[in-house]
Amino acid sequence: MGPAARLAALLALLALRAGDRAGAAARGDTFSALTSVARALAPERRLLGLLRRYLRGEEARLRDLTRFYDKVLSLHEDSATPVSNPLLAFTLIKRLQSDWRNVVHSLEASENIRALKDGYEKEEQDLPAFEDLEGAARALMRLQDVYMLNVKGLARGVFQRVTGSAVTDLYSPRRLFSLTADDCFQVGKVAYDMGDYYHAIPWLEEAVSLFRGSYGEWKTEDEGSLEDALDHLAFAYFQAGNVSCALSLSREFLLYSPDNKRMARNVLKYEKLLAESPNQVVAEAVIQRPNVPHLQTRDTYEGLCQTLGSQPTHYQIPSLYCSYETNSSPFLLLQPVRKEVIHLEPYVVLYHDFVSDSEAQKIRGLAEPWLQRSVVASGEKQLPVEYRISKSAWLKDTVDPMLVTLDHRIAALTGLDVQPPYAEYLQVVNYGIGGHYEPHFDHATSPTSPLYRMKSGNRVATFMIYNAALFWWNLHRSGEGDSDTLHAGCPVLVGDKWVANKWIHEYGQEFRRPCSSSPED
């Protein structure tokens, strides 16, 4: 394993870091930070209150309708009830001319549903957008890929890696939560709409299986149906080159919807294709997993993520050591920090218990109101991208005295100037559903990068805090980027991951970390 891989393995440990806070979310970006997802519970609780009031109103209305029904039925069941009685004759005519019309055209039902709709419309602006549904579905596919999770297991609420005949439980929730047929259909449809049949097929297959098991049951909340799932799955198989499966599923569709002319034409088309190429009956196309964006290190990256927290064995190397660090700073004299050198090239140091639980909680609380979708440099612009799913906030040290203390602690340990413009403000990051950051460098690799707008050079070092803290140099002393600092944040399998980054720039460090012309320094 090379230096870059070992560093990536170390940073992969951050993937399952848990927290317990909630924060604000922009509509359409709810999925990109778990604190925003947690905040979405509040409008759903209010919607539950609306539905409860609607149900109570409907229950009262139905009780009154039952009373009317029982009253009229009792008159019809009493054979001794003569219409010759003028009172009974009058009430019969009144019922047929007036009462039934009032029952049928009662406004109570429409008033009940109108109140529910009005309440929903007031909440709608705070609800996740369709982009969030797409993002959450892609997150499940990401977890499926990186951790090799079984779709059938996920649908049952089980997080299992299946490799050949071996099955490994990666996470055992205290309470199993199964997905419905419509849940699986929506995940599959997101992939289908992207032309991603590699992911669409297993999710749509699970949807078809579950819809078959509950066929005939009607669920108000479902958007899809067995026919919808069969339709999408048949075409997905056709697009993937498996005509025989497409034909079989299309024929099944016609059993439930025999008048569908489009599907009937598809059946004829598939039968003709198979007649022209009989070997298609048994052929099964191998569907390649999409690699978008293209990532040359994907196999290495995902292999490291699958270690789920185990580190490379490095304790045998005598040049790696632990110590109580003061860095000759009076600030640390009475309270040294536990330091562990975990890598030499690149130089990576771990500071244990760098922040307390209360400090970590404070940092999260300060950042939550300001969290926005994380971006990456793209030419001269900064854009949100699929390969980085999180929200971040920048905290000035003027926000709270604790941040001033934190800066002093970082400066004392590193010996570097961490005040702007020689360092960036503290960036606090909360990862979303399956949130991740694929392999990347912290330093700029292009002269047009927005990082240079600070007029203080490139990012010479990174200080990453997650209760413990990691420190490493991004640049050689020559100013060239260190290619061995390629690192990543694995998709969050479960829990709530927070990190805080302090990026220190070249300028201001000239006498603290002198330059060298040697590319090895």
XYZ file of C-alpha atoms in Angstrom, residues 69-491:
423
model
C -78.233 4.821 7.514
C -79.394 2.836 10.584
C -82.498 5.006 10.958
C -83.639 4.506 7.343
C -82.665 0.832 7.312
C -84.760 0.168 10.404
C -87.814 1.589 8.623
C -87.273 -0.719 5.661
C -86.710 -3.742 7.849
C -89.932 -3.172 9.818
C -92.578 -4.944 7.711
C -95.259 -3.388 9.871
C -94.362 0.096 8.684
C -97.295 1.151 6.474
C -96.887 3.985 3.982
C -100.567 4.602 4.530
C -99.574 6.387 7.693
C -99.444 10.021 6.532
C -96.559 10.787 8.865
C -94.445 7.954 7.452
C -95.461 8.843 3.904
C -94.442 12.446 4.511
C -91.036 11.481 5.915
C -90.402 9.104 2.995
C -91.051 11.874 0.493
C -88.996 14.332 2.571
C -86.083 11.926 2.735
C -86.065 11.315 -0.993
C -86.624 14.952 -1.900
C -84.449 16.614 0.737
C -82.579 14.404 3.210
C -80.730 12.283 0.670
C -79.704 15.363 -1.306
C -78.306 16.951 1.881
C -76.430 13.779 2.713
C -74.946 13.374 -0.753
C -74.079 17.053 -1.200
C -72.954 17.659 2.364
C -70.125 20.191 2.582
C -68.710 18.642 5.724
C -66.459 16.220 3.824
C -65.144 18.940 1.517
C -64.645 21.290 4.473
C -62.626 18.621 6.275
C -60.398 17.922 3.280
C -60.078 21.641 2.534
C -58.767 22.266 6.035
C -56.229 19.467 5.536
C -55.142 20.853 2.159
C -54.867 24.414 3.474
C -52.705 23.234 6.348
C -50.488 21.252 3.995
C -50.037 24.239 1.682
C -48.862 26.353 4.624
C -46.245 23.725 5.458
C -45.225 23.034 1.863
C -42.487 25.668 1.715
C -40.686 23.928 4.598
C -40.904 20.452 3.069
C -38.122 18.718 1.119
C -38.220 19.310 -2.629
C -38.145 16.673 -5.351
C -34.398 17.294 -5.635
C -34.109 16.013 -2.069
C -35.898 12.797 -2.986
C -33.482 12.345 -5.882
C -30.504 13.113 -3.649
C -31.668 10.699 -0.950
C -32.232 7.950 -3.543
C -28.771 8.485 -5.014
C -27.381 8.281 -1.475
C -28.862 4.784 -1.050
C -27.286 3.764 -4.355
C -23.954 5.190 -3.191
C -24.084 3.164 0.033
C -25.118 0.145 -2.008
C -22.020 0.530 -4.175
C -19.313 1.587 -1.750
C -20.238 -0.891 0.984
C -21.479 -3.602 -1.417
C -24.886 -3.693 0.252
C -27.558 -6.136 -0.841
C -30.711 -4.392 -2.158
C -33.042 -7.092 -0.856
C -31.431 -6.733 2.548
C -31.763 -2.948 2.486
C -35.443 -3.282 1.613
C -35.856 -5.407 4.752
C -33.932 -2.883 6.838
C -30.770 -5.016 7.007
C -27.327 -3.605 6.173
C -25.495 -6.609 4.742
C -22.496 -6.888 2.454
C -22.785 -9.824 0.085
C -19.614 -11.051 -1.620
C -20.170 -14.366 -3.332
C -21.589 -16.702 -0.699
C -20.294 -14.622 2.213
C -22.743 -12.332 4.025
C -21.464 -9.738 6.499
C -23.650 -7.607 8.755
C -22.277 -4.063 8.631
C -24.838 -2.459 10.906
C -27.606 -3.869 13.080
C -30.245 -1.250 13.887
C -32.092 -1.617 17.165
C -35.362 -1.537 15.241
C -35.741 -2.974 11.752
C -37.395 -0.578 9.337
C -38.479 -2.082 6.038
C -39.017 -0.224 2.788
C -42.351 -0.494 0.999
C -42.854 -1.456 -2.622
C -43.400 2.220 -3.462
C -40.202 3.205 -1.608
C -38.181 0.790 -3.738
C -39.997 1.924 -6.870
C -39.050 5.557 -6.217
C -35.360 4.681 -5.773
C -35.417 2.610 -8.941
C -37.248 5.332 -10.865
C -34.631 7.951 -9.927
C -31.944 5.682 -11.387
C -34.152 4.872 -14.386
C -34.713 8.553 -15.161
C -30.936 9.083 -15.151
C -30.482 6.208 -17.609
C -28.682 4.294 -14.843
C -30.058 0.801 -15.392
C -27.315 -0.789 -13.286
C -29.018 0.606 -10.185
C -32.564 0.812 -11.556
C -32.940 -2.925 -12.180
C -32.320 -4.334 -8.648
C -34.475 -1.644 -7.016
C -37.301 -2.088 -9.532
C -37.060 -5.869 -9.173
C -37.543 -5.514 -5.431
C -40.466 -3.132 -6.037
C -42.126 -5.640 -8.394
C -41.647 -8.441 -5.865
C -43.206 -6.412 -3.052
C -46.062 -5.105 -5.213
C -46.872 -8.662 -6.272
C -47.129 -9.698 -2.631
C -49.622 -6.938 -1.843
C -51.507 -6.782 -5.137
C -55.095 -5.621 -4.682
C -54.295 -3.586 -1.574
C -54.750 0.142 -1.992
C -52.471 2.567 -0.148
C -53.342 6.240 -0.332
C -49.749 7.398 -0.081
C -48.348 5.248 -2.906
C -47.412 6.934 -6.165
C -46.430 3.768 -7.999
C -48.187 0.473 -8.652
C -47.307 -3.034 -9.817
C -48.058 -1.974 -13.396
C -45.745 1.051 -13.075
C -42.918 -1.066 -11.674
C -43.327 -3.743 -14.368
C -43.386 -1.063 -17.070
C -40.152 0.575 -15.891
C -38.375 -2.708 -15.167
C -39.255 -4.170 -18.576
C -37.831 -1.183 -20.406
C -34.764 -1.069 -18.145
C -34.010 -4.688 -19.032
C -34.533 -3.908 -22.721
C -32.127 -0.967 -22.519
C -29.638 -3.214 -20.734
C -29.856 -5.743 -23.580
C -31.927 -8.448 -21.853
C -34.839 -8.760 -24.302
C -36.177 -12.031 -22.882
C -36.698 -10.487 -19.412
C -38.239 -7.408 -21.019
C -40.698 -9.645 -22.907
C -41.631 -11.702 -19.832
C -42.297 -8.603 -17.728
C -44.269 -6.919 -20.524
C -46.503 -9.976 -20.849
C -47.097 -9.924 -17.107
C -48.015 -6.239 -17.355
C -50.703 -7.080 -19.952
C -52.283 -9.555 -17.535
C -53.140 -6.608 -15.293
C -53.727 -4.022 -18.011
C -54.741 -5.889 -21.198
C -55.932 -2.765 -23.015
C -52.547 -0.996 -22.929
C -51.680 -0.604 -26.613
C -48.154 0.690 -26.027
C -47.218 -2.395 -24.030
C -48.858 -4.648 -26.594
C -46.659 -3.059 -29.281
C -43.600 -3.601 -27.066
C -44.449 -7.294 -26.738
C -44.636 -7.645 -30.526
C -41.336 -5.773 -30.847
C -39.565 -7.994 -28.296
C -40.980 -11.192 -29.837
C -39.687 -10.105 -33.252
C -36.227 -9.333 -31.855
C -36.025 -12.724 -30.184
C -37.246 -14.493 -33.302
C -34.498 -12.789 -35.299
C -31.863 -13.580 -32.644
C -32.809 -16.808 -30.802
C -29.662 -16.676 -28.656
C -31.167 -13.621 -26.906
C -33.514 -16.012 -25.094
C -30.733 -17.081 -22.760
C -28.367 -14.129 -23.106
C -28.024 -11.843 -20.152
C -26.197 -8.583 -20.726
C -23.581 -7.603 -18.147
C -24.499 -4.135 -16.959
C -21.530 -1.997 -16.041
C -21.745 0.213 -13.001
C -21.542 3.873 -14.045
C -18.357 5.675 -12.987
C -19.608 9.265 -12.931
C -17.647 11.332 -12.248
C -14.764 9.233 -13.555
C -12.517 8.297 -10.653
C -9.305 6.395 -11.363
C -8.785 5.585 -7.685
C -12.355 4.346 -7.112
C -11.456 0.716 -6.368
C -8.745 1.715 -3.873
C -10.977 4.336 -2.264
C -13.943 2.004 -1.855
C -11.749 -0.837 -0.652
C -10.452 1.428 2.123
C -13.977 2.570 3.002
C -14.999 -1.065 3.380
C -12.482 -1.542 6.191
C -15.043 0.318 8.339
C -12.570 1.850 10.756
C -9.615 -0.530 10.794
C -6.214 1.093 10.281
C -3.155 -0.215 8.468
C -0.746 -1.862 10.890
C 2.007 0.679 11.425
C 2.912 0.226 15.067
C 5.985 -1.842 14.121
C 7.685 1.227 12.592
C 10.022 2.551 15.314
C 10.157 6.089 13.885
C 6.466 6.562 14.679
C 5.880 7.595 18.261
C 3.537 9.128 20.830
C 4.272 12.004 23.171
C 2.789 14.771 25.284
C 3.186 17.842 23.095
C 3.830 21.389 24.295
C 5.802 22.566 21.234
C 7.669 24.822 23.689
C 4.541 26.944 23.981
C 3.518 28.452 27.363
C -0.078 27.974 26.198
C 0.353 24.177 26.403
C 2.764 23.980 29.315
C 0.179 23.080 31.954
C -2.061 21.099 29.620
C -0.016 19.295 26.942
C -1.817 17.530 24.119
C -1.401 13.824 23.435
C 0.357 13.597 20.088
C 0.691 10.532 17.867
C 2.839 10.619 14.737
C 1.060 8.213 12.428
C 2.813 8.855 9.129
C 6.112 10.359 7.997
C 5.776 10.823 4.240
C 3.469 12.645 4.132
C 3.858 13.862 7.697
C 0.570 13.237 9.507
C -0.027 13.814 13.211
C -3.024 12.839 15.309
C -3.827 14.949 18.390
C -6.045 12.982 20.755
C -9.004 14.666 22.489
C -8.166 17.985 20.880
C -11.601 19.395 21.704
C -13.931 18.367 24.527
C -17.461 17.115 23.944
C -18.841 20.442 25.177
C -16.566 22.367 22.781
C -17.621 20.139 19.883
C -21.266 20.720 20.788
C -20.650 24.454 20.924
C -18.995 24.481 17.494
C -21.907 22.576 15.970
C -24.413 24.906 17.578
C -22.627 27.993 16.257
C -22.436 26.558 12.740
C -25.956 25.177 12.343
C -27.773 28.416 11.438
C -25.221 29.139 8.703
C -24.919 25.746 7.020
C -25.105 25.863 3.239
C -24.448 23.289 0.536
C -20.720 22.586 0.288
C -18.999 23.553 -2.959
C -15.751 22.754 -4.732
C -13.517 24.818 -6.963
C -14.370 24.376 -10.639
C -12.100 26.610 -12.672
C -12.639 30.090 -11.287
C -16.051 29.198 -9.843
C -17.252 27.256 -6.823
C -20.078 24.800 -7.461
C -22.011 22.062 -5.615
C -21.156 18.627 -6.987
C -22.349 15.065 -6.612
C -18.958 13.859 -5.380
C -19.186 16.102 -2.300
C -22.438 15.803 -0.350
C -22.441 17.949 2.782
C -23.213 21.406 4.128
C -20.656 23.752 5.581
C -20.419 27.033 7.473
C -17.513 29.422 8.058
C -17.049 30.721 11.588
C -15.066 33.875 12.365
C -13.283 33.882 15.712
C -15.343 36.981 16.642
C -18.462 34.796 16.832
C -17.514 33.316 20.204
C -14.497 33.506 22.574
C -14.182 29.738 22.441
C -13.123 30.005 18.778
C -10.317 32.387 19.791
C -9.107 29.790 22.293
C -9.311 27.120 19.596
C -7.166 29.208 17.243
C -4.596 29.737 20.013
C -4.475 25.985 20.587
C -3.952 25.246 16.876
C -1.255 27.921 16.608
C 0.525 26.591 19.692
C 0.590 23.020 18.363
C 1.559 23.812 14.773
C 3.742 26.871 15.347
C 1.932 28.523 12.428
C 0.083 31.830 12.049
C -3.595 30.861 11.882
C -5.078 34.353 11.713
C -6.633 35.670 8.471
C -5.417 36.352 5.848
C -2.769 33.714 6.596
C -5.415 31.101 7.348
C -9.067 30.638 6.511
C -11.905 30.886 9.002
C -12.920 27.646 10.689
C -15.031 25.586 8.287
C -17.602 23.337 9.984
C -19.070 20.529 7.879
C -22.094 18.301 8.415
C -22.507 15.374 6.039
C -25.869 14.291 4.622
C -27.565 10.979 3.817
C -24.709 8.845 2.531
C -22.682 12.071 2.656
C -19.156 11.794 1.293
C -16.259 13.590 -0.321
C -14.497 11.541 -2.957
C -10.661 11.593 -3.195
C -9.382 15.148 -3.468
C -6.561 17.487 -2.476
C -7.033 20.356 -0.045
C -4.481 22.503 -1.851
C -5.218 24.200 -5.154
C -4.022 22.319 -8.216
C -4.854 25.085 -10.688
C -3.486 28.665 -10.788
C -7.041 29.927 -11.434
C -8.414 28.368 -8.233
C -10.612 30.644 -6.066
C -8.246 29.809 -3.165
C -5.820 32.393 -4.480
C -8.324 35.215 -4.011
C -7.119 35.512 -0.413
C -3.782 36.754 -1.804
C -1.982 34.549 0.708
C -0.801 31.688 -1.459
C -1.864 28.069 -1.456
C -3.043 25.924 1.447
C 0.198 24.782 3.030
C -1.402 22.710 5.807
C -4.695 21.214 6.993
C -5.885 20.920 10.585
C -9.002 18.711 10.708
C -10.955 18.402 13.952
C -13.367 15.603 14.883
C -12.906 15.587 18.736
C -9.439 14.295 17.910
C -7.606 16.304 15.249
C -5.391 15.497 12.269
C -2.622 17.737 10.975
C -0.729 17.331 7.719
C 1.303 19.388 5.241
C -0.323 19.805 1.832
C 2.750 21.341 0.175
C 6.410 20.468 0.024
C 8.786 23.179 1.242
C 9.344 24.021 -2.416
C 5.716 25.092 -2.691
C 4.769 22.130 -4.876
C 1.682 20.129 -3.946
C 2.254 16.786 -2.228
C 0.431 14.191 -4.342
C 0.493 11.758 -1.405
C -2.036 13.893 0.478
C -4.899 12.651 -1.669
C -7.660 11.864 0.832
C -11.393 11.303 1.046
C -14.433 11.166 3.306
C -16.244 7.827 2.938
C -20.055 7.803 2.624
